[in-house]
Amino acid sequence: MDILVFLILIGVGYFIGNRRERQHYEDIKRREKGTLHVPIMSWGAKQDLPYAHEAEMFVGSVVVANDYFKTISASLRNLVGGRVTVYETLIDRGRREAMLRMKESAIEWGASQILNVRFETSNIAGQSQGGMGAVEIMAYGTGIR
Amino acid sequence: MTRSIARNTSMILTNLEGVPGKEIIEHYGLVQGSTIRAKHVGKDILAGFKNIVGGELKAYTELLQESRKEAVNRMVMQAEQLGANAVINIRFATSSVAPGAAELFAYGTAVKVQ
């Protein structure tokens, strides 16, 4: 009985999680193309200030969680070590999503450039003890216009 | 969902070392704001289900956004008390201080610009 539940959870995690990941990546790629016209800079604090009329700070954040299949597969990976690709894609998705959210809110405001972009990642320990419950990723920067 | 990071305020917030197009005429030093938030039990249970299929945890995202806004507002209030009209070089930090609770922290330099 237990093994059945376990297998069902893995199956659900694998199929639904994979599908959602694919959809999310398609969505991210589409939005990234749509926002390409606004350059993002990770410098800006140590240089001379650019000419602009107004500046405002924008923040984008997202909390992502791994699915059951990824949890199991990562714990198996822990036995032999090496790249944990299932987590890599998860964090990559989160980071791009957070940046897109920041970018989209800046574009809405009318920004022509976003300067001094910084990322912050923190582990929001979920109900699960240890390991990766959920990760919050935030991106922030200053939009100028 | 409002996009802005702070409540309606005339305070200029940037994470640059100044305000483009304006000149700093006075420094007031560091201002900070922080808040510690715990999760709602119901949300935690829902998030547990979400851990099976993965993806974004919308409830948490909103919770943290709201808390961050609170932290920024406290920082802005402190800056207002000092008589500043801008906070520059803002940084954020997040740390989980206890299981189920997160501290959101924002700090920056209060200045007066012209």
mmCIF file of C-alpha atoms in Angstrom:
data_model
loop_
_atom_site.group_PDB
_atom_site.id
_atom_site.type_symbol
_atom_site.label_atom_id
_atom_site.label_comp_id
_atom_site.label_asym_id
_atom_site.label_seq_id
_atom_site.Cartn_x
_atom_site.Cartn_y
_atom_site.Cartn_z
ATOM 1 C CA MET A 1 0.000 0.000 0.000
ATOM 2 C CA ASP A 2 2.754 2.419 0.997
ATOM 3 C CA ILE A 3 4.784 1.627 -2.065
ATOM 4 C CA LEU A 4 1.710 2.223 -4.220
ATOM 5 C CA VAL A 5 1.169 5.700 -2.772
ATOM 6 C CA PHE A 6 4.858 6.419 -3.256
ATOM 7 C CA LEU A 7 4.746 5.346 -6.897
ATOM 8 C CA ILE A 8 1.603 7.358 -7.574
ATOM 9 C CA LEU A 9 3.181 10.462 -6.025
ATOM 10 C CA ILE A 10 6.314 9.990 -8.119
ATOM 11 C CA GLY A 11 4.221 9.512 -11.243
ATOM 12 C CA VAL A 12 2.075 12.553 -10.558
ATOM 13 C CA GLY A 13 5.147 14.613 -9.733
ATOM 14 C CA TYR A 14 6.966 13.470 -12.842
ATOM 15 C CA PHE A 15 4.211 13.950 -15.402
ATOM 16 C CA ILE A 16 2.471 17.045 -14.079
ATOM 17 C CA GLY A 17 5.719 18.630 -12.885
ATOM 18 C CA ASN A 18 7.384 18.063 -16.256
ATOM 19 C CA ARG A 19 4.449 19.431 -18.178
ATOM 20 C CA ARG A 20 4.223 22.518 -16.034
ATOM 21 C CA GLU A 21 7.955 23.071 -16.366
ATOM 22 C CA ARG A 22 7.735 22.897 -20.154
ATOM 23 C CA GLN A 23 4.811 25.317 -20.182
ATOM 24 C CA HIS A 24 6.620 27.660 -17.851
ATOM 25 C CA TYR A 25 9.742 27.660 -20.017
ATOM 26 C CA GLU A 26 7.694 28.445 -23.116
ATOM 27 C CA ASP A 27 6.005 31.278 -21.243
ATOM 28 C CA ILE A 28 9.356 32.636 -20.014
ATOM 29 C CA LYS A 29 10.908 32.533 -23.482
ATOM 30 C CA ARG A 30 7.943 34.317 -24.996
ATOM 31 C CA ARG A 31 7.968 37.047 -22.367
ATOM 32 C CA GLU A 32 11.750 37.439 -22.555
ATOM 33 C CA LYS A 33 11.465 38.081 -26.285
ATOM 34 C CA GLY A 34 8.703 40.581 -25.661
ATOM 35 C CA THR A 35 10.737 42.583 -23.157
ATOM 36 C CA LEU A 36 14.081 42.559 -24.985
ATOM 37 C CA HIS A 37 13.874 46.254 -25.864
ATOM 38 C CA VAL A 38 14.612 47.350 -22.302
ATOM 39 C CA PRO A 39 18.239 46.705 -21.383
ATOM 40 C CA ILE A 40 19.079 45.398 -17.936
ATOM 41 C CA MET A 41 22.357 46.366 -16.348
ATOM 42 C CA SER A 42 23.992 44.885 -13.302
ATOM 43 C CA TRP A 43 26.208 47.934 -12.847
ATOM 44 C CA GLY A 44 25.052 51.399 -11.971
ATOM 45 C CA ALA A 45 26.052 52.044 -8.388
ATOM 46 C CA LYS A 46 29.741 52.830 -8.803
ATOM 47 C CA GLN A 47 29.560 54.758 -12.070
ATOM 48 C CA ASP A 48 28.460 58.280 -12.772
ATOM 49 C CA LEU A 49 24.716 58.466 -12.620
ATOM 50 C CA PRO A 50 23.088 58.255 -16.022
ATOM 51 C CA TYR A 51 21.035 61.140 -17.261
ATOM 52 C CA ALA A 52 17.399 60.627 -16.399
ATOM 53 C CA HIS A 53 14.359 62.542 -15.246
ATOM 54 C CA GLU A 54 13.023 60.023 -12.798
ATOM 55 C CA ALA A 55 14.137 56.878 -11.053
ATOM 56 C CA GLU A 56 12.201 54.263 -9.186
ATOM 57 C CA MET A 57 12.998 50.931 -7.680
ATOM 58 C CA PHE A 58 11.332 47.758 -8.888
ATOM 59 C CA VAL A 59 11.184 44.375 -7.270
ATOM 60 C CA GLY A 60 10.160 41.044 -8.701
ATOM 61 C CA SER A 61 9.932 37.940 -6.604
ATOM 62 C CA VAL A 62 8.775 34.378 -6.862
ATOM 63 C CA VAL A 63 8.646 31.368 -4.565
ATOM 64 C CA VAL A 64 9.250 28.076 -6.343
ATOM 65 C CA ALA A 65 8.910 24.573 -4.961
ATOM 66 C CA ASN A 66 10.184 21.303 -6.316
ATOM 67 C CA ASP A 67 7.886 18.426 -7.181
ATOM 68 C CA TYR A 68 7.921 14.984 -5.625
ATOM 69 C CA PHE A 69 9.859 13.403 -8.450
ATOM 70 C CA LYS A 70 12.567 16.061 -8.190
ATOM 71 C CA THR A 71 12.843 15.583 -4.443
ATOM 72 C CA ILE A 72 13.370 11.849 -4.822
ATOM 73 C CA SER A 73 15.675 12.171 -7.784
ATOM 74 C CA ALA A 74 17.788 14.772 -5.980
ATOM 75 C CA SER A 75 18.050 12.602 -2.878
ATOM 76 C CA LEU A 76 19.221 9.721 -5.066
ATOM 77 C CA ARG A 77 21.720 12.056 -6.700
ATOM 78 C CA ASN A 78 22.996 12.857 -3.226
ATOM 79 C CA LEU A 79 24.314 9.304 -2.967
ATOM 80 C CA VAL A 80 26.709 9.628 -5.876
ATOM 81 C CA GLY A 81 27.153 13.393 -6.121
ATOM 82 C CA GLY A 82 27.446 15.487 -9.242
ATOM 83 C CA ARG A 83 25.170 17.897 -11.003
ATOM 84 C CA VAL A 84 21.634 18.022 -9.730
ATOM 85 C CA THR A 85 19.977 19.024 -12.988
ATOM 86 C CA VAL A 86 16.457 18.856 -11.574
ATOM 87 C CA TYR A 87 17.242 21.659 -9.135
ATOM 88 C CA GLU A 88 19.215 23.610 -11.702
ATOM 89 C CA THR A 89 16.208 23.986 -13.960
ATOM 90 C CA LEU A 90 13.976 24.884 -11.022
ATOM 91 C CA ILE A 91 16.214 27.714 -9.823
ATOM 92 C CA ASP A 92 16.817 28.873 -13.382
ATOM 93 C CA ARG A 93 13.091 29.120 -13.962
ATOM 94 C CA GLY A 94 12.607 31.023 -10.725
ATOM 95 C CA ARG A 95 15.384 33.480 -11.435
ATOM 96 C CA ARG A 96 14.173 34.239 -14.921
ATOM 97 C CA GLU A 97 10.604 34.587 -13.690
ATOM 98 C CA ALA A 98 11.641 37.004 -10.937
ATOM 99 C CA MET A 99 13.618 39.097 -13.393
ATOM 100 C CA LEU A 100 10.713 39.143 -15.837
ATOM 101 C CA ARG A 101 8.338 40.323 -13.136
ATOM 102 C CA MET A 102 10.660 43.138 -12.213
ATOM 103 C CA LYS A 103 11.149 44.021 -15.865
ATOM 104 C CA GLU A 104 7.453 43.962 -16.656
ATOM 105 C CA SER A 105 6.573 46.259 -13.775
ATOM 106 C CA ALA A 106 9.358 48.632 -14.844
ATOM 107 C CA ILE A 107 8.122 48.628 -18.440
ATOM 108 C CA GLU A 108 4.616 49.359 -17.219
ATOM 109 C CA TRP A 109 6.015 52.428 -15.481
ATOM 110 C CA GLY A 110 7.805 53.422 -18.676
ATOM 111 C CA ALA A 111 11.419 52.610 -17.913
ATOM 112 C CA SER A 112 14.003 52.895 -20.661
ATOM 113 C CA GLN A 113 16.724 51.071 -18.737
ATOM 114 C CA ILE A 114 17.042 49.093 -15.548
ATOM 115 C CA LEU A 115 20.229 49.614 -13.606
ATOM 116 C CA ASN A 116 22.048 47.936 -10.782
ATOM 117 C CA VAL A 117 20.046 44.726 -10.803
ATOM 118 C CA ARG A 118 20.698 42.411 -7.884
ATOM 119 C CA PHE A 119 19.430 38.956 -7.067
ATOM 120 C CA GLU A 120 18.680 37.527 -3.682
ATOM 121 C CA THR A 121 17.927 33.864 -3.019
ATOM 122 C CA SER A 122 16.699 32.469 0.238
ATOM 123 C CA ASN A 123 15.478 29.141 1.428
ATOM 124 C CA ILE A 124 11.983 29.309 2.831
ATOM 125 C CA ALA A 125 12.035 26.141 4.872
ATOM 126 C CA GLY A 126 8.769 24.443 4.097
ATOM 127 C CA GLN A 127 6.995 21.882 6.183
ATOM 128 C CA SER A 128 9.673 19.430 5.167
ATOM 129 C CA GLN A 129 12.610 19.299 7.539
ATOM 130 C CA GLY A 130 15.891 20.018 5.828
ATOM 131 C CA GLY A 131 16.460 19.904 2.121
ATOM 132 C CA MET A 132 14.771 22.243 -0.278
ATOM 133 C CA GLY A 133 11.200 22.988 0.654
ATOM 134 C CA ALA A 134 10.773 26.145 -1.326
ATOM 135 C CA VAL A 135 13.111 28.843 -2.508
ATOM 136 C CA GLU A 136 12.343 32.507 -2.766
ATOM 137 C CA ILE A 137 14.131 34.377 -5.491
ATOM 138 C CA MET A 138 13.904 38.124 -5.798
ATOM 139 C CA ALA A 139 15.366 40.532 -8.294
ATOM 140 C CA TYR A 140 15.554 44.262 -7.730
ATOM 141 C CA GLY A 141 16.880 47.186 -9.655
ATOM 142 C CA THR A 142 16.299 50.823 -10.449
ATOM 143 C CA GLY A 143 14.374 51.785 -13.548
ATOM 144 C CA ILE A 144 15.060 55.169 -15.100
ATOM 145 C CA ARG A 145 13.099 57.154 -17.600
ATOM 146 C CA MET B 1 -1.793 43.032 -7.029
ATOM 147 C CA THR B 2 -0.113 46.383 -6.978
ATOM 148 C CA ARG B 3 3.285 46.545 -8.574
ATOM 149 C CA SER B 4 4.885 49.257 -6.528
ATOM 150 C CA ILE B 5 7.196 48.357 -3.688
ATOM 151 C CA ALA B 6 6.045 51.035 -1.263
ATOM 152 C CA ARG B 7 2.743 52.483 -0.169
ATOM 153 C CA ASN B 8 1.786 55.754 -1.854
ATOM 154 C CA THR B 9 4.597 58.024 -0.909
ATOM 155 C CA SER B 10 6.495 60.880 -2.455
ATOM 156 C CA MET B 11 9.756 59.356 -1.255
ATOM 157 C CA ILE B 12 12.140 58.505 -4.085
ATOM 158 C CA LEU B 13 13.520 55.005 -3.685
ATOM 159 C CA THR B 14 16.469 53.730 -5.695
ATOM 160 C CA ASN B 15 19.289 51.280 -5.306
ATOM 161 C CA LEU B 16 21.701 53.554 -7.133
ATOM 162 C CA GLU B 17 24.172 55.690 -5.214
ATOM 163 C CA GLY B 18 22.190 58.809 -5.931
ATOM 164 C CA VAL B 19 19.124 60.008 -7.735
ATOM 165 C CA PRO B 20 19.622 60.590 -11.482
ATOM 166 C CA GLY B 21 18.973 64.166 -12.486
ATOM 167 C CA LYS B 22 19.026 65.400 -8.905
ATOM 168 C CA GLU B 23 21.672 66.496 -6.494
ATOM 169 C CA ILE B 24 22.123 65.264 -2.954
ATOM 170 C CA ILE B 25 22.155 68.196 -0.570
ATOM 171 C CA GLU B 26 22.051 66.413 2.762
ATOM 172 C CA HIS B 27 22.774 62.968 4.196
ATOM 173 C CA TYR B 28 20.843 61.559 7.112
ATOM 174 C CA GLY B 29 22.538 58.187 7.453
ATOM 175 C CA LEU B 30 21.229 54.661 7.434
ATOM 176 C CA VAL B 31 17.547 53.877 7.726
ATOM 177 C CA GLN B 32 16.156 50.397 8.028
ATOM 178 C CA GLY B 33 12.928 48.496 8.278
ATOM 179 C CA SER B 34 12.253 44.885 8.991
ATOM 180 C CA THR B 35 9.380 42.536 9.602
ATOM 181 C CA ILE B 36 9.103 38.922 10.640
ATOM 182 C CA ARG B 37 6.255 36.939 9.195
ATOM 183 C CA ALA B 38 5.004 33.490 9.906
ATOM 184 C CA LYS B 39 2.965 31.448 7.513
ATOM 185 C CA HIS B 40 -0.666 30.625 7.846
ATOM 186 C CA VAL B 41 -1.220 26.965 8.733
ATOM 187 C CA GLY B 42 -3.787 26.484 5.976
ATOM 188 C CA LYS B 43 -1.421 27.930 3.437
ATOM 189 C CA ASP B 44 1.292 25.632 4.675
ATOM 190 C CA ILE B 45 -0.887 22.597 4.153
ATOM 191 C CA LEU B 46 -1.811 23.746 0.658
ATOM 192 C CA ALA B 47 1.851 24.329 -0.063
ATOM 193 C CA GLY B 48 2.491 20.762 1.059
ATOM 194 C CA PHE B 49 0.184 19.535 -1.678
ATOM 195 C CA LYS B 50 1.908 21.829 -4.092
ATOM 196 C CA ASN B 51 5.187 20.161 -3.247
ATOM 197 C CA ILE B 52 3.940 17.090 -5.100
ATOM 198 C CA VAL B 53 3.549 18.810 -8.447
ATOM 199 C CA GLY B 54 6.062 21.624 -7.937
ATOM 200 C CA GLY B 55 6.048 25.062 -9.483
ATOM 201 C CA GLU B 56 5.305 28.447 -8.054
ATOM 202 C CA LEU B 57 3.768 28.778 -4.605
ATOM 203 C CA LYS B 58 1.561 31.791 -5.252
ATOM 204 C CA ALA B 59 0.396 32.125 -1.653
ATOM 205 C CA TYR B 60 3.980 32.402 -0.429
ATOM 206 C CA THR B 61 4.968 34.774 -3.184
ATOM 207 C CA GLU B 62 2.159 37.126 -2.202
ATOM 208 C CA LEU B 63 2.888 36.789 1.491
ATOM 209 C CA LEU B 64 6.526 37.685 1.010
ATOM 210 C CA GLN B 65 5.734 40.562 -1.322
ATOM 211 C CA GLU B 66 3.349 41.981 1.201
ATOM 212 C CA SER B 67 5.856 41.603 4.011
ATOM 213 C CA ARG B 68 8.592 43.197 1.976
ATOM 214 C CA LYS B 69 6.323 46.138 1.346
ATOM 215 C CA GLU B 70 5.800 46.411 5.073
ATOM 216 C CA ALA B 71 9.557 46.427 5.666
ATOM 217 C CA VAL B 72 10.050 49.114 3.026
ATOM 218 C CA ASN B 73 7.242 51.180 4.535
ATOM 219 C CA ARG B 74 8.898 51.099 7.919
ATOM 220 C CA MET B 75 12.131 52.211 6.339
ATOM 221 C CA VAL B 76 10.310 55.019 4.522
ATOM 222 C CA MET B 77 8.627 56.112 7.743
ATOM 223 C CA GLN B 78 11.983 56.347 9.460
ATOM 224 C CA ALA B 79 13.339 58.398 6.578
ATOM 225 C CA GLU B 80 10.321 60.689 6.702
ATOM 226 C CA GLN B 81 10.905 61.338 10.387
ATOM 227 C CA LEU B 82 14.439 62.439 9.594
ATOM 228 C CA GLY B 83 13.147 64.852 7.006
ATOM 229 C CA ALA B 84 14.559 63.049 3.981
ATOM 230 C CA ASN B 85 12.877 62.972 0.603
ATOM 231 C CA ALA B 86 14.755 60.031 -0.919
ATOM 232 C CA VAL B 87 16.289 56.739 0.142
ATOM 233 C CA ILE B 88 19.211 55.637 -1.985
ATOM 234 C CA ASN B 89 21.313 52.512 -2.236
ATOM 235 C CA ILE B 90 18.568 50.260 -0.900
ATOM 236 C CA ARG B 91 19.435 46.639 -0.184
ATOM 237 C CA PHE B 92 17.266 43.706 0.807
ATOM 238 C CA ALA B 93 17.989 40.691 2.917
ATOM 239 C CA THR B 94 15.866 37.701 3.815
ATOM 240 C CA SER B 95 16.604 35.150 6.477
ATOM 241 C CA SER B 96 14.572 32.401 8.022
ATOM 242 C CA VAL B 97 14.896 32.990 11.741
ATOM 243 C CA ALA B 98 12.792 30.043 12.882
ATOM 244 C CA PRO B 99 11.057 27.176 11.101
ATOM 245 C CA GLY B 100 8.034 28.715 9.425
ATOM 246 C CA ALA B 101 9.015 32.334 9.991
ATOM 247 C CA ALA B 102 11.021 34.610 7.753
ATOM 248 C CA GLU B 103 12.575 37.974 8.410
ATOM 249 C CA LEU B 104 12.489 40.514 5.612
ATOM 250 C CA PHE B 105 14.845 43.367 5.971
ATOM 251 C CA ALA B 106 15.395 46.502 3.911
ATOM 252 C CA TYR B 107 17.995 49.195 4.459
ATOM 253 C CA GLY B 108 19.257 52.237 2.672
ATOM 254 C CA THR B 109 20.636 55.731 3.085
ATOM 255 C CA ALA B 110 18.243 58.591 3.691
ATOM 256 C CA VAL B 111 19.134 61.758 1.824
ATOM 257 C CA LYS B 112 17.619 65.021 0.766
ATOM 258 C CA VAL B 113 17.811 65.703 -2.938
ATOM 259 C CA GLN B 114 17.087 68.759 -5.020
#
